[in-house]
Coordinates of C-alpha atoms in Angstrom, one line a residue:
Chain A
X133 CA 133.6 92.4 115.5
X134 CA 135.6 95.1 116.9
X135 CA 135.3 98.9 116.0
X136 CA 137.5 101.3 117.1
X137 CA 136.3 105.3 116.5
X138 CA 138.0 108.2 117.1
X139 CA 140.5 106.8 120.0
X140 CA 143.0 109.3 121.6
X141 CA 144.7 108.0 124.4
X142 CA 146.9 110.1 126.9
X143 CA 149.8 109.0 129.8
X144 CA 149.9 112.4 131.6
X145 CA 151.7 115.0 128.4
X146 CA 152.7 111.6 126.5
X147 CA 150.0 111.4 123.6
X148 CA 149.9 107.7 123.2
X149 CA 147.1 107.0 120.8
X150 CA 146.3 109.3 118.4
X151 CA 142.6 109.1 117.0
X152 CA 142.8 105.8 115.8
X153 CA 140.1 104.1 113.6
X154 CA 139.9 101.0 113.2
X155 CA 137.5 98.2 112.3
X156 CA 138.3 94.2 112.4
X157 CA 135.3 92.0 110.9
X158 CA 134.7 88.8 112.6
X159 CA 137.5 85.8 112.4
X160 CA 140.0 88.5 111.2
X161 CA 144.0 87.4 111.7
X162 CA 145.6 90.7 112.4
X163 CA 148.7 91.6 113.0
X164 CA 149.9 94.8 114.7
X165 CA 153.6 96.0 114.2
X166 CA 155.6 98.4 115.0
X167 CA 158.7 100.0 117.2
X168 CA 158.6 100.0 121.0
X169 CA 156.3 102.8 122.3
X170 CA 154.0 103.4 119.2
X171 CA 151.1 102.5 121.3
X172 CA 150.3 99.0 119.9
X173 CA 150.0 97.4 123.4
X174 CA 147.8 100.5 124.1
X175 CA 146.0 99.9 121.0
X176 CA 145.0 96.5 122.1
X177 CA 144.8 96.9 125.7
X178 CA 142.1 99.4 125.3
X179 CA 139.9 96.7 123.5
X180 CA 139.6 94.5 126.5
X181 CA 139.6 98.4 128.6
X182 CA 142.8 97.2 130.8
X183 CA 143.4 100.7 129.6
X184 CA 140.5 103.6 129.1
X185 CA 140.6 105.4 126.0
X186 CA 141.0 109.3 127.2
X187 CA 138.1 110.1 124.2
X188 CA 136.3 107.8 121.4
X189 CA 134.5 104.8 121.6
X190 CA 135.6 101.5 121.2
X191 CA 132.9 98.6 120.3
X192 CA 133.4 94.7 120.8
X193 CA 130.8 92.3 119.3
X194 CA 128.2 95.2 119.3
X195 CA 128.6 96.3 122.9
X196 CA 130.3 99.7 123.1
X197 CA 132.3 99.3 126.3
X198 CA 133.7 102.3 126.1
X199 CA 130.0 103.6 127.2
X200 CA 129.3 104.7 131.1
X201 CA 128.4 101.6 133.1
X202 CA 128.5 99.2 130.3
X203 CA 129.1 95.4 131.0
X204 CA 132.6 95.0 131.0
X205 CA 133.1 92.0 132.8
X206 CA 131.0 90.4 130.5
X207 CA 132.7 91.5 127.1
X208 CA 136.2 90.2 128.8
X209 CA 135.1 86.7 128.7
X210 CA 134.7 86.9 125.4
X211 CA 137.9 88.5 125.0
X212 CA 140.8 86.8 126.0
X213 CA 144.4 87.8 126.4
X214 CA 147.7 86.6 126.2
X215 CA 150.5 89.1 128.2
X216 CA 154.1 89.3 127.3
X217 CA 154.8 88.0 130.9
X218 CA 152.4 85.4 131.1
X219 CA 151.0 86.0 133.9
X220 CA 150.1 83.1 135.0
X221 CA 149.1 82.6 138.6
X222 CA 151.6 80.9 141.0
X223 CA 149.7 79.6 143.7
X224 CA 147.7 77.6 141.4
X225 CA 148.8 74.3 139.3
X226 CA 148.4 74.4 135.4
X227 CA 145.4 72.8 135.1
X228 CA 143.6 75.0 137.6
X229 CA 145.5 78.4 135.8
X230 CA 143.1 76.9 133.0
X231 CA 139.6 76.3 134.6
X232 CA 140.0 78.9 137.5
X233 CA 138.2 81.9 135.4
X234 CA 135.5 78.9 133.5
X235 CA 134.6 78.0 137.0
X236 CA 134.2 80.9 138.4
X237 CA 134.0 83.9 136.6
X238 CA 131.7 82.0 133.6
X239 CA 130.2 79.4 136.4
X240 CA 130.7 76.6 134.1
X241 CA 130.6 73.6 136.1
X242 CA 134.4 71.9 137.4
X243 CA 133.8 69.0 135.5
X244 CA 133.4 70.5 132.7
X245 CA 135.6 73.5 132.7
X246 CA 138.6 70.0 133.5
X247 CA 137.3 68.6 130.6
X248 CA 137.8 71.1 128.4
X249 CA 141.2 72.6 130.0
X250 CA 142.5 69.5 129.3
X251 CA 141.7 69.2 125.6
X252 CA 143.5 72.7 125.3
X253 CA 146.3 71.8 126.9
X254 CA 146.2 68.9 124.8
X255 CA 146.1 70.7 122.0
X256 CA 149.3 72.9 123.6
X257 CA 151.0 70.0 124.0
X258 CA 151.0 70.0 127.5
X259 CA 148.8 67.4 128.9
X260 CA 151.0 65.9 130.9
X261 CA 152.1 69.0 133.3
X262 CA 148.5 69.5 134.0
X263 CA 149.4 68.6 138.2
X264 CA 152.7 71.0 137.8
X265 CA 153.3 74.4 139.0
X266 CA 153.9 77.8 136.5
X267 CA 157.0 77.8 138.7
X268 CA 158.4 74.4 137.3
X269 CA 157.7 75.1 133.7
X270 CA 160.3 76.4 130.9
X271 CA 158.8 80.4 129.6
X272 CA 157.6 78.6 126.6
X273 CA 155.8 75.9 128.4
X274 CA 154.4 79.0 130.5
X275 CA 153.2 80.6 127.8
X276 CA 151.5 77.4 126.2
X277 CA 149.8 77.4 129.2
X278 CA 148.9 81.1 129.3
X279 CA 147.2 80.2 125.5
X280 CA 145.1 77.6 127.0
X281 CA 144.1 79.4 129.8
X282 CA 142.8 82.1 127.0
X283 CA 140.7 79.5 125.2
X284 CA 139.5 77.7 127.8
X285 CA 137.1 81.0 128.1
X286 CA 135.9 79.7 124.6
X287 CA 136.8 83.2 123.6
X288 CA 135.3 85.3 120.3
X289 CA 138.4 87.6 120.2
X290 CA 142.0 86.5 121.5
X291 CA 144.2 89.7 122.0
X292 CA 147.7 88.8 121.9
X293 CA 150.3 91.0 123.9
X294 CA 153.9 90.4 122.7
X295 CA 152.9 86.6 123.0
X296 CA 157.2 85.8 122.3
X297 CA 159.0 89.0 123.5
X298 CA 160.2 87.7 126.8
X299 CA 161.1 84.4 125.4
X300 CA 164.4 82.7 124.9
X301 CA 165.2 82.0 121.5
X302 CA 164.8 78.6 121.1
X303 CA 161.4 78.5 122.9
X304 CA 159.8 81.1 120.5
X305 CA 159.1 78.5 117.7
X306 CA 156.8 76.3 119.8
X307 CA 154.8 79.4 120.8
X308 CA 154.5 80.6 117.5
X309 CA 153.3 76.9 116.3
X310 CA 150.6 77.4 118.5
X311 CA 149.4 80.8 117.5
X312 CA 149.5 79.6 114.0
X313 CA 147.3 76.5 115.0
X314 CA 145.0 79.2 116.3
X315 CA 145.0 81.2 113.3
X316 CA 143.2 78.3 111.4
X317 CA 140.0 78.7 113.7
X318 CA 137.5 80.9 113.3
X319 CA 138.8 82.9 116.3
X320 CA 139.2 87.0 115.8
X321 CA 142.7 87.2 116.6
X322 CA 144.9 90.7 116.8
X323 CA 148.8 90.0 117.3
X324 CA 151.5 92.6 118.5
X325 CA 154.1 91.2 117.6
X326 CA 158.1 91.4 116.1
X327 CA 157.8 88.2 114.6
X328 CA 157.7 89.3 111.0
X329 CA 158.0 85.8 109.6
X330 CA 154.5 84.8 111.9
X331 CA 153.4 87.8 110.5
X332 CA 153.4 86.8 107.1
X333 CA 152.7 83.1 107.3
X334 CA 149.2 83.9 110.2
X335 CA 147.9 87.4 109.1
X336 CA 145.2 88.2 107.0
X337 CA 145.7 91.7 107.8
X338 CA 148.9 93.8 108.8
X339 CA 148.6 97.3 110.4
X340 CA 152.1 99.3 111.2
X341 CA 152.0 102.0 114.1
X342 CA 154.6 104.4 114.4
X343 CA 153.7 107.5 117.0
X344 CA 150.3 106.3 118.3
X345 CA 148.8 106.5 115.0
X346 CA 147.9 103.7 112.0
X347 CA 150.3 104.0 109.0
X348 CA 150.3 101.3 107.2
X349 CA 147.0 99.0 106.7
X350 CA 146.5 96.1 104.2
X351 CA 147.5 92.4 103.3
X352 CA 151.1 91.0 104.3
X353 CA 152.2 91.1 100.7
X354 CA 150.7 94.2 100.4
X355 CA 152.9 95.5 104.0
X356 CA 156.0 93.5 103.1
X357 CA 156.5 94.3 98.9
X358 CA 154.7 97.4 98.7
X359 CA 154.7 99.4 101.6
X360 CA 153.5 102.9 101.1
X361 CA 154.5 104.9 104.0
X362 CA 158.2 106.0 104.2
X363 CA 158.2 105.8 108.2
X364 CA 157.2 101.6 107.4
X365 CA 159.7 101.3 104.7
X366 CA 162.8 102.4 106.5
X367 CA 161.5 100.4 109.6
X368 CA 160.9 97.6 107.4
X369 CA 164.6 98.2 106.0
X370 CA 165.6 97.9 109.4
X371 CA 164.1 95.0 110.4
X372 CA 164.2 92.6 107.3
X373 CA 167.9 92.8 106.7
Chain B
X239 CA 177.7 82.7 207.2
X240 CA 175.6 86.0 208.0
X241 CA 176.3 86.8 204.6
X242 CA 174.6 84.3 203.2
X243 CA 171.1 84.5 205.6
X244 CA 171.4 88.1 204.4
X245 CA 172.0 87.6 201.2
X246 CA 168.8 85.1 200.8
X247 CA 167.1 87.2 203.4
X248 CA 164.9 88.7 200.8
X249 CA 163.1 84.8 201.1
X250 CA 161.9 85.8 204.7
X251 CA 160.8 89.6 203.9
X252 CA 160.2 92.1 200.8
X253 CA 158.6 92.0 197.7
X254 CA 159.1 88.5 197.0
X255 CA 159.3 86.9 200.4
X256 CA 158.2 83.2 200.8
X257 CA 154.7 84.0 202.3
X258 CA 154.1 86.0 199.3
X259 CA 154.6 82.8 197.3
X260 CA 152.8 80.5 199.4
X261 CA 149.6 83.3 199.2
X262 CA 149.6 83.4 195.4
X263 CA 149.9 79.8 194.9
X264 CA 146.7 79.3 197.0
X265 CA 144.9 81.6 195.1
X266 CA 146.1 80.7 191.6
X267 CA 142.8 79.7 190.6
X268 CA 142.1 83.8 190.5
X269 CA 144.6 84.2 187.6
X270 CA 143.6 80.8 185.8
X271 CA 140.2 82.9 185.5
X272 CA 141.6 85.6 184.4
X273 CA 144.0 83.7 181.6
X274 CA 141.0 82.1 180.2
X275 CA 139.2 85.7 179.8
X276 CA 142.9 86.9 178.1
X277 CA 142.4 84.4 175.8
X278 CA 138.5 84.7 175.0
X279 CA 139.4 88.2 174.3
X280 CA 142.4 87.6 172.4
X281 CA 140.9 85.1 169.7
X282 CA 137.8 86.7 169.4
X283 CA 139.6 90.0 169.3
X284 CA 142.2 88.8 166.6
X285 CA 139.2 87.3 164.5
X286 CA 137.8 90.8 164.4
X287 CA 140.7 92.3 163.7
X288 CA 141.5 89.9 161.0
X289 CA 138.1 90.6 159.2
X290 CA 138.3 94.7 159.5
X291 CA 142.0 93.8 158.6
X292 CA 141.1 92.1 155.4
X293 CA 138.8 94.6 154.6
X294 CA 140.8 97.5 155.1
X295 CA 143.7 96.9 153.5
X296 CA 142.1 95.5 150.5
X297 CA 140.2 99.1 150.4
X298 CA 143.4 101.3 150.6
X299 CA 145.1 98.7 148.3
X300 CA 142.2 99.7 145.8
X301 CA 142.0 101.9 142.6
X302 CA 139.0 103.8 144.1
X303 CA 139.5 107.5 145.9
X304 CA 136.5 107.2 148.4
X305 CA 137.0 103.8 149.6
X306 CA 141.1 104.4 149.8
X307 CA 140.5 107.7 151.8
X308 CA 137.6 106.0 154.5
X309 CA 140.6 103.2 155.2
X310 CA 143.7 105.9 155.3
X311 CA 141.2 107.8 158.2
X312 CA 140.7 104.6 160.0
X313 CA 144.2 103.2 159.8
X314 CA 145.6 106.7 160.7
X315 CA 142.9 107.6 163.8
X316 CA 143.8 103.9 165.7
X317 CA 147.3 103.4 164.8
X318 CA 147.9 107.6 165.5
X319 CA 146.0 107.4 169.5
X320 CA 147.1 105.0 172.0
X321 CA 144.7 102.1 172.7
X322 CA 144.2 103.0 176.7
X323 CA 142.5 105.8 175.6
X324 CA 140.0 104.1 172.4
X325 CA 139.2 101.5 175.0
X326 CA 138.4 104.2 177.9
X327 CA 136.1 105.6 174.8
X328 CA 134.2 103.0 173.8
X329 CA 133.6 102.2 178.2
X330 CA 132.4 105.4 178.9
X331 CA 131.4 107.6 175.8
X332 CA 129.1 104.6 174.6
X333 CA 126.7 104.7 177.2
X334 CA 126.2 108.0 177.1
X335 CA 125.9 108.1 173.3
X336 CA 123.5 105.7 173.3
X337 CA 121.6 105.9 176.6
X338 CA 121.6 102.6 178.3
X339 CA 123.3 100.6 175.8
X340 CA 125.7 98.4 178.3
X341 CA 128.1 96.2 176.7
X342 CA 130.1 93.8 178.9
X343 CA 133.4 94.3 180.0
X344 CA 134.6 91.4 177.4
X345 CA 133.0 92.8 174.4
X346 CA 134.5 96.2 174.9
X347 CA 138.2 94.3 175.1
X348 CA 137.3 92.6 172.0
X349 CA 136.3 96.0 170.0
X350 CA 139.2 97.4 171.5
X351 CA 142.0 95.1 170.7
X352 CA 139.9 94.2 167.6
X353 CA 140.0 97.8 166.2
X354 CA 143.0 99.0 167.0
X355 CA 144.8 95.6 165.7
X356 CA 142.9 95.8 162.6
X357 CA 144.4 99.4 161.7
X358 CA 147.9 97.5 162.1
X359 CA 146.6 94.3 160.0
X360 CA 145.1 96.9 157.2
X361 CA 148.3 98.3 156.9
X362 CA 150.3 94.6 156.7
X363 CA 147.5 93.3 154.3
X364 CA 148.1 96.1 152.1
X365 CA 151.6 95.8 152.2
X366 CA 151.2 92.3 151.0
X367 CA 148.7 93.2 148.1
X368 CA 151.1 95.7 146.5
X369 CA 154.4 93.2 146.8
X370 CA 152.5 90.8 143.9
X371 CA 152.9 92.1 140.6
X372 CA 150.5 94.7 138.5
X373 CA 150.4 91.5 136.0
X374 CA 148.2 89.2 138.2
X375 CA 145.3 91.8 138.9
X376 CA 145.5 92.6 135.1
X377 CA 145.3 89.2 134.3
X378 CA 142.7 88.3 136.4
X379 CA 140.2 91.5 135.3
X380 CA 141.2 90.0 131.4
X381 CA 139.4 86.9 132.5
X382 CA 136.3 88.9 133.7
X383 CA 137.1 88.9 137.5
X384 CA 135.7 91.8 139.3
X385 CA 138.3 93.4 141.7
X386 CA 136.9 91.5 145.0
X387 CA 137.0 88.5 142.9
X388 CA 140.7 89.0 141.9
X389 CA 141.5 89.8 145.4
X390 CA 139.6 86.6 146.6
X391 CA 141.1 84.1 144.0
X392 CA 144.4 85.5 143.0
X393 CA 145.9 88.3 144.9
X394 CA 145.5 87.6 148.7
X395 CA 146.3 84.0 148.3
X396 CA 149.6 84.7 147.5
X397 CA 150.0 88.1 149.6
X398 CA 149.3 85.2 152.5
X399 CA 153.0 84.0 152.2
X400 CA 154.3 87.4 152.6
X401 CA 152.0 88.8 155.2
X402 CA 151.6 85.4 157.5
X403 CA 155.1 86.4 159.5
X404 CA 154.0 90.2 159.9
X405 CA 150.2 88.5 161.2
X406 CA 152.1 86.6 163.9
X407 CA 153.5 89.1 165.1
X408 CA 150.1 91.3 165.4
X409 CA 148.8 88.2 167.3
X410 CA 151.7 88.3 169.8
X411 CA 150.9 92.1 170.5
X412 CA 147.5 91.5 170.8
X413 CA 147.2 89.3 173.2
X414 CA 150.0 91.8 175.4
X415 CA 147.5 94.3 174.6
X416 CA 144.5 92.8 176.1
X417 CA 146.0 93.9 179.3
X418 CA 144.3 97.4 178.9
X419 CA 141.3 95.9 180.3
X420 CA 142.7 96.0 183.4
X421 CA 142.1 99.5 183.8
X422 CA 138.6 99.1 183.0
X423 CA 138.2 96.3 185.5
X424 CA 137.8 93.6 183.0
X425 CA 138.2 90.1 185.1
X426 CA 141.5 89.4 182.4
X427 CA 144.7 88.4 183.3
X428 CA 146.6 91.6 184.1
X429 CA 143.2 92.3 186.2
X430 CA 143.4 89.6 187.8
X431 CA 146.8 89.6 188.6
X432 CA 146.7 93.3 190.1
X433 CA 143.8 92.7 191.6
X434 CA 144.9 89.8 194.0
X435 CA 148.3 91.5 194.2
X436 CA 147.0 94.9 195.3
X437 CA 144.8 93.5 198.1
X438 CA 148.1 92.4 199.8
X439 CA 151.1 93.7 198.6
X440 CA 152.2 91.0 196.6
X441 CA 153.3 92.4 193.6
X442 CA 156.6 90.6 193.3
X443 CA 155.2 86.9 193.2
X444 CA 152.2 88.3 190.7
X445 CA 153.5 89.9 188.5
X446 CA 156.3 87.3 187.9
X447 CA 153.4 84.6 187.1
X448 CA 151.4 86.6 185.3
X449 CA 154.2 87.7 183.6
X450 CA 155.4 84.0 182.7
X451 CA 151.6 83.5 181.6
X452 CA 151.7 85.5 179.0
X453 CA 154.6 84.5 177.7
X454 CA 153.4 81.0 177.6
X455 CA 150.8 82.4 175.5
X456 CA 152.9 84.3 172.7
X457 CA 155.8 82.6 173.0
X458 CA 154.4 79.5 170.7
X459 CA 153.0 82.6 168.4
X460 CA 156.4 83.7 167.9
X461 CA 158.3 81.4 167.3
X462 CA 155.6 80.4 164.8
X463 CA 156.3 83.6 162.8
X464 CA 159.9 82.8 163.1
X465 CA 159.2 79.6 161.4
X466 CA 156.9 80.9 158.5
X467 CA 159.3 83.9 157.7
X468 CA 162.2 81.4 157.3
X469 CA 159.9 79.6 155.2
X470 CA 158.1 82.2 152.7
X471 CA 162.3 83.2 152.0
X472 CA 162.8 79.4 151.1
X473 CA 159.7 79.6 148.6

């Protein structure tokens, strides 16, 4: 579903992304982890091409976007993402945060695009703030939000951003419960994430990055009982004290 | 007592005499005329320079070199020459450009003010654009949005609350600024006005009412900015 070849990535001298391969077959839950600043965000934001690759290709659902003039805008709509900040817009109230893009980026009709924005937010748990503003809502509510604003693309891929990061404590769980819920559909999902313990319950896959490059790659048990790299253990020894 | 009849003696003679008065108020009907050409040219101008506005500044606000550059040239060229001289331009280099071509007095205040306001607009409207967060235009482009379609839905909709004091303003200067027609003899307010008043002498009267005209006219304008500045800090 995704194939990433030969991906270097450069900010200026900083050497972000260091020819990284990677494939993820179709319906795929992986997780990517890692410390701050070992390009996993990169990683993920070249996929949907919020960032351009400096060299290699990158391929999503056998449309190489990484190609000259290839149909980007189409290959986002398939590929939905959820930011660390949200980012949901302002001006508009939840339940048109959800069918904005549906209407008209995907020119499904309003009816419909309502009908289904409601069954995610449903599904969110937050049906009943459809008429309220981001600006009213808790971060986690936000973020709820944010995930039903992803699927009501009817996405193939969901790219996750630090779904939790800038979340108070207490409003992590709910999020996670979401993401979990996800993780049961057929969706292709790939998670940055510090959330070891979603990490092991969600994932089919775990990859570690450490200095723009792939370290670690297999199962959860495999990444959590027998890692292989000494860069993952000690930041494993770190993390799961 | 002499005092006093010399004190108010500048009712019987000088620039603002009685008989002055009494002239301009029987010929008030000249500047009517010429307030209703002021504002022609002054909404039709501000619609322009709204439009280029837009336009502009959503070009220099962009990612792309050559479309950034053609907007810094415009906005530099009319906000970096005074607006007599653009509007002495398009009078007199036009015709002789292309042969013939007339365009009425009105149209050339409306490309005038238009232009020149829409440098100042470009600059406001990018302004606004860069004050909302990287996040928005990078969620939007996630969703599939093109960049005029994230600047249509997303990003300009909320630069409104930020740029709609700074627009009021422009409005208020526009409409001051219409007054350049009067060098070209363009039948507006400030034409009109100088007109009547040169025939005479009566400057004083004239240019007090004409004065008071226009602020009739931009006073409402600001006071609307006033309003929508204390506002967009509330929100």
């Amino acid at each position: 579903m995704i194939e990433l070849v030969g991906v270097n990535k450069h900010f200026g001298l900083h050497h972000v992304l260091k020819d990284i391969n990677l494939d993820v077959p179709s319906g795929q839950k992986l997780v990517i982890i890692g410390p701050s600043g070992s390009g996993k965000s990169t990683l993920i934001r070249c996929i949907n091409m919020l960032e351009k690759p400096s060299s290699g290709t990158v391929t999503v659902d056998g449309i190489e976007v990484t190609a000259h003039r290839a149909p980007i805008a189409k290959v986002r709509q398939q590929v939905a993402m959820v930011f660390q900040s949200f980012n949901l817009y302002p001006h508009k109230t939840v339940l048109e945060n959800v069918t904005l893009a549906p209407i008209v980026v995907s020119g499904v009709s309003r009816e419909e695009a309502t009908e289904s924005g409601l069954r995610y937010l449903e599904r969110v748990g937050l049906s009943e703030k459809a008429d309220k503003y981001p600006a009213q809502l808790s971060g986690g509510q936000q973020q709820r939000v944010a995930i039903a604003r992803a699927l009501n693309m009817h996405p193939k891929i969901m790219l996750f951003d630090e779904p939790t990061s800038a979340l108070d404590p207490e409003m992590i769980q709910e999020v996670l419960e979401v993401i979990i819920g996800l993780a049961q559909s057929g969706i292709t999902m790939l998670v940055v994430t510090h959330e070891m313990g979603f990490a092991k319950e969600a994932a089919d896959r775990v990859i570690f990055m450490d200095d723009g490059m792939i370290l670690e790659d297999g199962t959860p048990e495999h990444f959590f009982e027998n890692p292989q790299n000494d860069r993952t253990k000690l930041f494993l020894s770190k993390i799961l004290r | 007592m002499t005092e006093l009849l010399e004190r108010i003696g500048f009712l019987q003679q000088g620039p603002f005499s009685v008989p002055r008065w009494e002239a301009l108020f029987a010929s008030m009907d000249l500047l009517w005329d010429g307030a209703l050409v002021t504002l022609l040219v002054a909404s039709l101008g501000l619609a322009l320079a709204l439009a280029l506005g837009t336009i502009i500044g959503v070009m220099s606000a962009s990612q792309w070199k050559i479309p950034r550059a053609l907007a810094r040239a415009y906005v530099e060229f009319y906000q970096n020459t005074p607006l007599l001289i653009q509007v002495f331009m398009i009078f007199n280099a036009i015709p002789i450009l292309f042969t013939g071509m007339f365009i009425p007095v009105i149209t050339i205040g409306i490309l005038g003010v238009g232009m020149y306001h829409g440098a100042y607009i470009a600059e406001v409207v990018r302004a606004g654009i860069q004050s909302i967060g990287r996040g928005q235009l990078e969620a939007a482009i996630s969703q599939g949005f093109g960049y005029i379609g994230a600047m249509r839905y997303i990003i300009i909709p909320q630069a409104m609350r930020v740029v709609l004091p700074p627009l009021t303003n422009q409005a208020v200067s526009l409409i001051k600024n219409t007054s350049v027609l009067a060098v070209i003899a363009g039948g507006d307010l400030m034409y009109a006005g100088d007109a009547f008043a040169g025939r005479y002498g009566h400057y004083g009267p004239t240019y007090i009412v004409v004065g008071l005209l226009y602020f009739v006219m931009c006073f409402p304008l600001a006071r609307l900015a006033r309003r929508l500045e204390s506002r967009s800090k509330v929100a």
